[in-house]
Structure formats: C-alpha cells, structure tokens
PDB file of C-alpha atoms in Angstrom:
ATOM      1  CA  MET A1435       8.428 -18.150 -14.295  1.00  0.00           C
ATOM      2  CA  LEU A1436       5.151 -18.214 -12.383  1.00  0.00           C
ATOM      3  CA  ASN A1437       2.318 -20.336 -13.806  1.00  0.00           C
ATOM      4  CA  LEU A1438      -1.343 -19.305 -13.594  1.00  0.00           C
ATOM      5  CA  THR A1439      -4.486 -21.279 -14.196  1.00  0.00           C
ATOM      6  CA  PRO A1440      -6.804 -20.040 -16.950  1.00  0.00           C
ATOM      7  CA  VAL A1441      -9.343 -18.889 -14.345  1.00  0.00           C
ATOM      8  CA  GLU A1442      -6.704 -16.862 -12.466  1.00  0.00           C
ATOM      9  CA  ARG A1443      -5.411 -15.380 -15.726  1.00  0.00           C
ATOM     10  CA  SER A1444      -8.951 -14.385 -16.738  1.00  0.00           C
ATOM     11  CA  ALA A1445      -9.574 -12.687 -13.386  1.00  0.00           C
ATOM     12  CA  LEU A1446      -6.264 -10.818 -13.631  1.00  0.00           C
ATOM     13  CA  ARG A1447      -7.059  -9.691 -17.191  1.00  0.00           C
ATOM     14  CA  ALA A1448     -10.369  -8.283 -15.966  1.00  0.00           C
ATOM     15  CA  GLU A1449      -8.617  -6.539 -13.081  1.00  0.00           C
ATOM     16  CA  ALA A1450      -5.940  -5.084 -15.389  1.00  0.00           C
ATOM     17  CA  HIS A1451      -8.496  -3.637 -17.780  1.00  0.00           C
ATOM     18  CA  GLY A1452      -8.699  -0.297 -15.951  1.00  0.00           C
ATOM     19  CA  LEU A1453      -4.968   0.031 -15.293  1.00  0.00           C
ATOM     20  CA  LYS A1454      -2.693   2.446 -17.081  1.00  0.00           C
ATOM     21  CA  PRO A1455       0.851   1.455 -18.125  1.00  0.00           C
ATOM     22  CA  ILE A1456       3.339   2.376 -15.394  1.00  0.00           C
ATOM     23  CA  VAL A1457       6.510   1.469 -17.327  1.00  0.00           C
ATOM     24  CA  LEU A1458       7.329   2.525 -20.877  1.00  0.00           C
ATOM     25  CA  VAL A1459      10.017   0.655 -22.825  1.00  0.00           C
ATOM     26  CA  GLY A1460      11.604   2.879 -25.456  1.00  0.00           C
ATOM     27  CA  GLU A1461      14.096   2.395 -28.290  1.00  0.00           C
ATOM     28  CA  ALA A1462      16.858   1.294 -25.927  1.00  0.00           C
ATOM     29  CA  GLY A1463      14.887  -1.816 -25.028  1.00  0.00           C
ATOM     30  CA  LEU A1464      15.184  -3.658 -21.736  1.00  0.00           C
ATOM     31  CA  THR A1465      17.902  -1.710 -19.954  1.00  0.00           C
ATOM     32  CA  PRO A1466      18.765  -2.476 -16.306  1.00  0.00           C
ATOM     33  CA  ALA A1467      16.933   0.720 -15.292  1.00  0.00           C
ATOM     34  CA  VAL A1468      13.756  -0.425 -17.062  1.00  0.00           C
ATOM     35  CA  MET A1469      13.991  -3.872 -15.440  1.00  0.00           C
ATOM     36  CA  LYS A1470      14.415  -2.221 -12.039  1.00  0.00           C
ATOM     37  CA  GLU A1471      11.312  -0.057 -12.597  1.00  0.00           C
ATOM     38  CA  ILE A1472       9.294  -3.096 -13.648  1.00  0.00           C
ATOM     39  CA  GLU A1473      10.453  -4.949 -10.538  1.00  0.00           C
ATOM     40  CA  LEU A1474       9.550  -1.999  -8.298  1.00  0.00           C
ATOM     41  CA  GLY A1475       6.131  -1.803  -9.949  1.00  0.00           C
ATOM     42  CA  LEU A1476       5.524  -5.507  -9.387  1.00  0.00           C
ATOM     43  CA  ASP A1477       6.581  -5.200  -5.735  1.00  0.00           C
ATOM     44  CA  ALA A1478       4.307  -2.222  -5.169  1.00  0.00           C
ATOM     45  CA  HIS A1479       1.235  -3.201  -7.202  1.00  0.00           C
ATOM     46  CA  GLY A1480       1.484  -6.898  -8.058  1.00  0.00           C
ATOM     47  CA  LEU A1481      -0.337  -6.433 -11.387  1.00  0.00           C
ATOM     48  CA  ILE A1482       1.090  -3.931 -13.877  1.00  0.00           C
ATOM     49  CA  LYS A1483       0.909  -2.907 -17.509  1.00  0.00           C
ATOM     50  CA  VAL A1484       4.040  -2.191 -19.562  1.00  0.00           C
ATOM     51  CA  ARG A1485       3.922  -0.340 -22.889  1.00  0.00           C
ATOM     52  CA  VAL A1486       6.612  -1.298 -25.430  1.00  0.00           C
ATOM     53  CA  PHE A1487       7.304   1.193 -28.224  1.00  0.00           C
ATOM     54  CA  GLY A1488       8.460  -0.538 -31.363  1.00  0.00           C
ATOM     55  CA  ASP A1489       6.833  -2.220 -34.325  1.00  0.00           C
ATOM     56  CA  ASP A1490       8.625  -5.578 -34.195  1.00  0.00           C
ATOM     57  CA  ARG A1491       6.199  -8.153 -32.742  1.00  0.00           C
ATOM     58  CA  GLU A1492       8.866 -10.846 -32.280  1.00  0.00           C
ATOM     59  CA  ALA A1493      11.017  -8.403 -30.275  1.00  0.00           C
ATOM     60  CA  ARG A1494       8.042  -7.593 -28.007  1.00  0.00           C
ATOM     61  CA  ILE A1495       7.352 -11.296 -27.423  1.00  0.00           C
ATOM     62  CA  GLU A1496      11.030 -11.843 -26.608  1.00  0.00           C
ATOM     63  CA  MET A1497      10.990  -8.912 -24.149  1.00  0.00           C
ATOM     64  CA  TYR A1498       7.821 -10.299 -22.549  1.00  0.00           C
ATOM     65  CA  GLU A1499       9.414 -13.709 -22.010  1.00  0.00           C
ATOM     66  CA  THR A1500      12.674 -12.149 -20.766  1.00  0.00           C
ATOM     67  CA  ILE A1501      10.878  -9.984 -18.213  1.00  0.00           C
ATOM     68  CA  CYS A1502       8.833 -12.923 -16.941  1.00  0.00           C
ATOM     69  CA  ALA A1503      11.877 -15.200 -16.678  1.00  0.00           C
ATOM     70  CA  GLN A1504      14.187 -12.693 -14.965  1.00  0.00           C
ATOM     71  CA  LEU A1505      11.659 -11.234 -12.520  1.00  0.00           C
ATOM     72  CA  ASP A1506       9.780 -14.483 -11.792  1.00  0.00           C
ATOM     73  CA  ALA A1507       6.517 -12.940 -13.004  1.00  0.00           C
ATOM     74  CA  ALA A1508       3.537 -14.507 -14.720  1.00  0.00           C
ATOM     75  CA  PRO A1509       2.532 -13.425 -18.216  1.00  0.00           C
ATOM     76  CA  VAL A1510      -1.123 -12.416 -18.103  1.00  0.00           C
ATOM     77  CA  GLN A1511      -1.823 -10.786 -21.450  1.00  0.00           C
ATOM     78  CA  HIS A1512      -0.055  -9.414 -24.546  1.00  0.00           C
ATOM     79  CA  ILE A1513      -2.211  -7.182 -26.702  1.00  0.00           C
ATOM     80  CA  GLY A1514      -0.437  -5.123 -29.312  1.00  0.00           C
ATOM     81  CA  LYS A1515       2.175  -3.022 -27.554  1.00  0.00           C
ATOM     82  CA  LEU A1516       0.788  -3.617 -24.054  1.00  0.00           C
ATOM     83  CA  LEU A1517       2.162  -6.313 -21.760  1.00  0.00           C
ATOM     84  CA  VAL A1518       0.332  -7.274 -18.574  1.00  0.00           C
ATOM     85  CA  LEU A1519       2.465  -8.881 -15.841  1.00  0.00           C
ATOM     86  CA  TYR A1520       1.599 -10.333 -12.455  1.00  0.00           C
ATOM     87  CA  ARG A1521       3.645 -11.309  -9.451  1.00  0.00           C
ATOM     88  CA  PRO A1522       2.283 -11.645  -5.898  1.00  0.00           C
ATOM     89  CA  LYS A1523       3.208  -8.671  -3.734  1.00  0.00           C
ATOM     90  CA  LYS A1524       6.060  -9.158  -1.319  1.00  0.00           C
ATOM     91  CA  GLU A1525       5.175  -8.353   2.254  1.00  0.00           C
ATOM     92  CA  ALA A1526       7.218  -5.341   3.277  1.00  0.00           C
ATOM     93  CA  GLU A1527       8.694  -5.694   6.722  1.00  0.00           C
ATOM     94  CA  LYS A1528       8.118  -2.624   8.819  1.00  0.00           C
ATOM     95  CA  THR A1529      11.073  -1.626  10.917  1.00  0.00           C
ATOM     96  CA  SER A1530      10.078   0.521  13.858  1.00  0.00           C
ATOM     97  CA  SER A1531      12.357   2.130  16.357  1.00  0.00           C
ATOM     98  CA  GLY A1532      11.967   1.170  19.999  1.00  0.00           C
ATOM     99  CA  LYS A1533      11.443   4.815  21.012  1.00  0.00           C
ATOM    100  CA  ALA A1534       8.115   5.350  19.299  1.00  0.00           C
ATOM    101  CA  GLY A1535       5.102   5.239  21.562  1.00  0.00           C
ATOM    102  CA  LYS A1536       1.458   4.911  20.741  1.00  0.00           C
ATOM    103  CA  GLY A1537       0.163   7.003  17.885  1.00  0.00           C
ATOM    104  CA  MET A1538      -3.161   8.723  17.373  1.00  0.00           C
ATOM    105  CA  ARG A1539      -6.190   6.465  17.665  1.00  0.00           C
ATOM    106  CA  MET A1540      -9.919   6.847  17.188  1.00  0.00           C
ATOM    107  CA  VAL A1541     -12.079   6.061  20.240  1.00  0.00           C
ATOM    108  CA  THR A1542     -15.862   6.011  20.565  1.00  0.00           C
ATOM    109  CA  ILE A1543     -17.100   7.512  23.834  1.00  0.00           C
ATOM    110  CA  VAL A1544     -20.608   6.660  25.045  1.00  0.00           C
ATOM    111  CA  LYS A1545     -21.893   8.838  27.926  1.00  0.00           C
ATOM    112  CA  PRO A1546     -25.223   8.053  29.553  1.00  0.00           C
ATOM    113  CA  SER A1547     -27.757  10.886  29.666  1.00  0.00           C
ATOM    114  CA  PRO A1548     -27.940  12.808  32.953  1.00  0.00           C
ATOM    115  CA  SER A1549     -31.666  12.065  33.387  1.00  0.00           C
ATOM    116  CA  GLY A1550     -31.409   8.442  32.359  1.00  0.00           C
ATOM    117  CA  ARG A1551     -34.482   8.727  30.142  1.00  0.00           C
ATOM    118  CA  SER A1552     -33.017   9.855  26.829  1.00  0.00           C
ATOM    119  CA  LYS A1553     -30.474   8.194  24.589  1.00  0.00           C
ATOM    120  CA  PRO A1554     -26.824   8.152  25.600  1.00  0.00           C
ATOM    121  CA  SER A1555     -24.551  10.568  23.745  1.00  0.00           C
ATOM    122  CA  VAL A1556     -22.080   8.927  21.392  1.00  0.00           C
ATOM    123  CA  SER A1557     -19.002  10.760  20.121  1.00  0.00           C
ATOM    124  CA  LYS A1558     -15.866   9.752  18.279  1.00  0.00           C
ATOM    125  CA  VAL A1559     -12.659  11.330  19.549  1.00  0.00           C
ATOM    126  CA  LEU A1560      -9.083  11.197  18.323  1.00  0.00           C
ATOM    127  CA  LEU A1561      -6.764  10.420  21.246  1.00  0.00           C
ATOM    128  CA  LYS A1562      -3.056  11.111  21.371  1.00  0.00           C
ATOM    129  CA  GLY A1563      -0.598   8.504  22.551  1.00  0.00           C
ATOM    130  CA  ASN A1564      -0.463   9.683  26.168  1.00  0.00           C
ATOM    131  CA  GLU A1565      -4.225  10.135  26.654  1.00  0.00           C
ATOM    132  CA  ARG A1566      -6.814   7.757  28.025  1.00  0.00           C
ATOM    133  CA  VAL A1567     -10.562   7.658  28.546  1.00  0.00           C
ATOM    134  CA  THR A1568     -11.838   7.437  32.115  1.00  0.00           C
ATOM    135  CA  SER A1569     -14.837   5.343  33.128  1.00  0.00           C
ATOM    136  CA  GLY A1570     -16.959   8.512  33.142  1.00  0.00           C
ATOM    137  CA  GLY A1571     -16.083   9.208  29.520  1.00  0.00           C
ATOM    138  CA  ASN A1572     -13.625  12.029  30.133  1.00  0.00           C
ATOM    139  CA  ILE A1573     -10.208  12.276  28.489  1.00  0.00           C
ATOM    140  CA  LYS A1574      -7.166  12.433  30.752  1.00  0.00           C
ATOM    141  CA  ARG A1575      -3.460  12.382  30.147  1.00  0.00           C
ATOM    142  CA  ALA A1576      -1.840   9.152  31.232  1.00  0.00           C
ATOM    143  CA  LYS A1577       1.256  10.918  32.530  1.00  0.00           C
ATOM    144  CA  LYS A1578       1.411  14.045  34.646  1.00  0.00           C
ATOM    145  CA  ARG A1579       2.876  17.141  33.085  1.00  0.00           C
ATOM    146  CA  GLN A1580       6.390  17.982  34.093  1.00  0.00           C
ATOM    147  CA  THR A1581       6.602  20.849  36.528  1.00  0.00           C
ATOM    148  CA  SER A1582       9.485  23.219  36.907  1.00  0.00           C
ATOM    149  CA  THR A1583      11.677  22.765  39.972  1.00  0.00           C
ATOM    150  CA  LYS A1584      12.032  26.544  40.256  1.00  0.00           C
ATOM    151  CA  LYS A1585       8.269  27.053  40.374  1.00  0.00           C
ATOM    152  CA  SER A1586       7.788  24.359  43.008  1.00  0.00           C
ATOM    153  CA  THR A1587      10.459  25.897  45.303  1.00  0.00           C
ATOM    154  CA  LEU A1588       8.962  29.413  45.025  1.00  0.00           C
ATOM    155  CA  ALA A1589       5.486  28.331  46.112  1.00  0.00           C
TER     156      ALA A1589
END
C-alpha cells in the first residue's frame, strides 16, 4: 500500500472534490471485473472515486483496505459510500511502426512586406509530412510527385 503525507492527502482530497465516481460496486461486492475496472481507472486517471452500494460500514472499510492492498493504491478519503483512491499514473509506452513518417505540424510563416516599410505578414499554416517551408516563406513538397512512365514516353 502506498503511503501519503497529510499535505499530499489534503491536496488530493481537494482535487477529488469535483470528480464523479467512475466505478460502482454493487451487491456482488469486489468481483474480479470490478477490481479490473478500478485498476484501469487508476492507470488512466491516477485519482478516482468509487461508489459502494451497501449499508454495512465495516464491509465498506474492508473493501477500501482490500482495494488499496491489492492494487498498491493510497487511501485518500472515505466519506459515506464514496471511496477516493490514488495511485501515480503509469507511463504508457507508445509503440510506433517504423513505416510512419512525419505527421501534420503547425508552422508559423513570417513574410517581409514587399515595400519594407510596413509590418511583416505572419500566418500559421498546417503542413503535411512531406511539405516544407522555403526561405521565401512558400510551401513546397519535399519529394517530387511520381510521374507516369507512359506519359513521359508519349511527350
């Protein structure tokens, strides 16, 4: 189980105030499916609220401790039927294929005025992966377009 200082716990309680419960525990209790959903919520958000339906306070406290022990989470707050849990987010490793090229990117183009007296024109342009900006501020494709061999032999 993860331990938090009182200052950290207070900050997390304040942060959790506006959250809505993302996992609801029903009559069946802590089933493997519910534990999996709680774990996915902790991985995605880090700080989550869980609502436990049931009137038995001791059972809710036991569930709270079980969740924290099994999922290595920190207990933040237990108010009534709401449980607030925290676990630092796990960094998801992005797996990218070697084929993918550059994606779309935003570029700011600054062109000087033709007269030289007024302000330069500034524009933001979205470039595709195979485009580039020339020194004059024009957009050109980095690679030439493919031409048909039939068309080149007819000309």
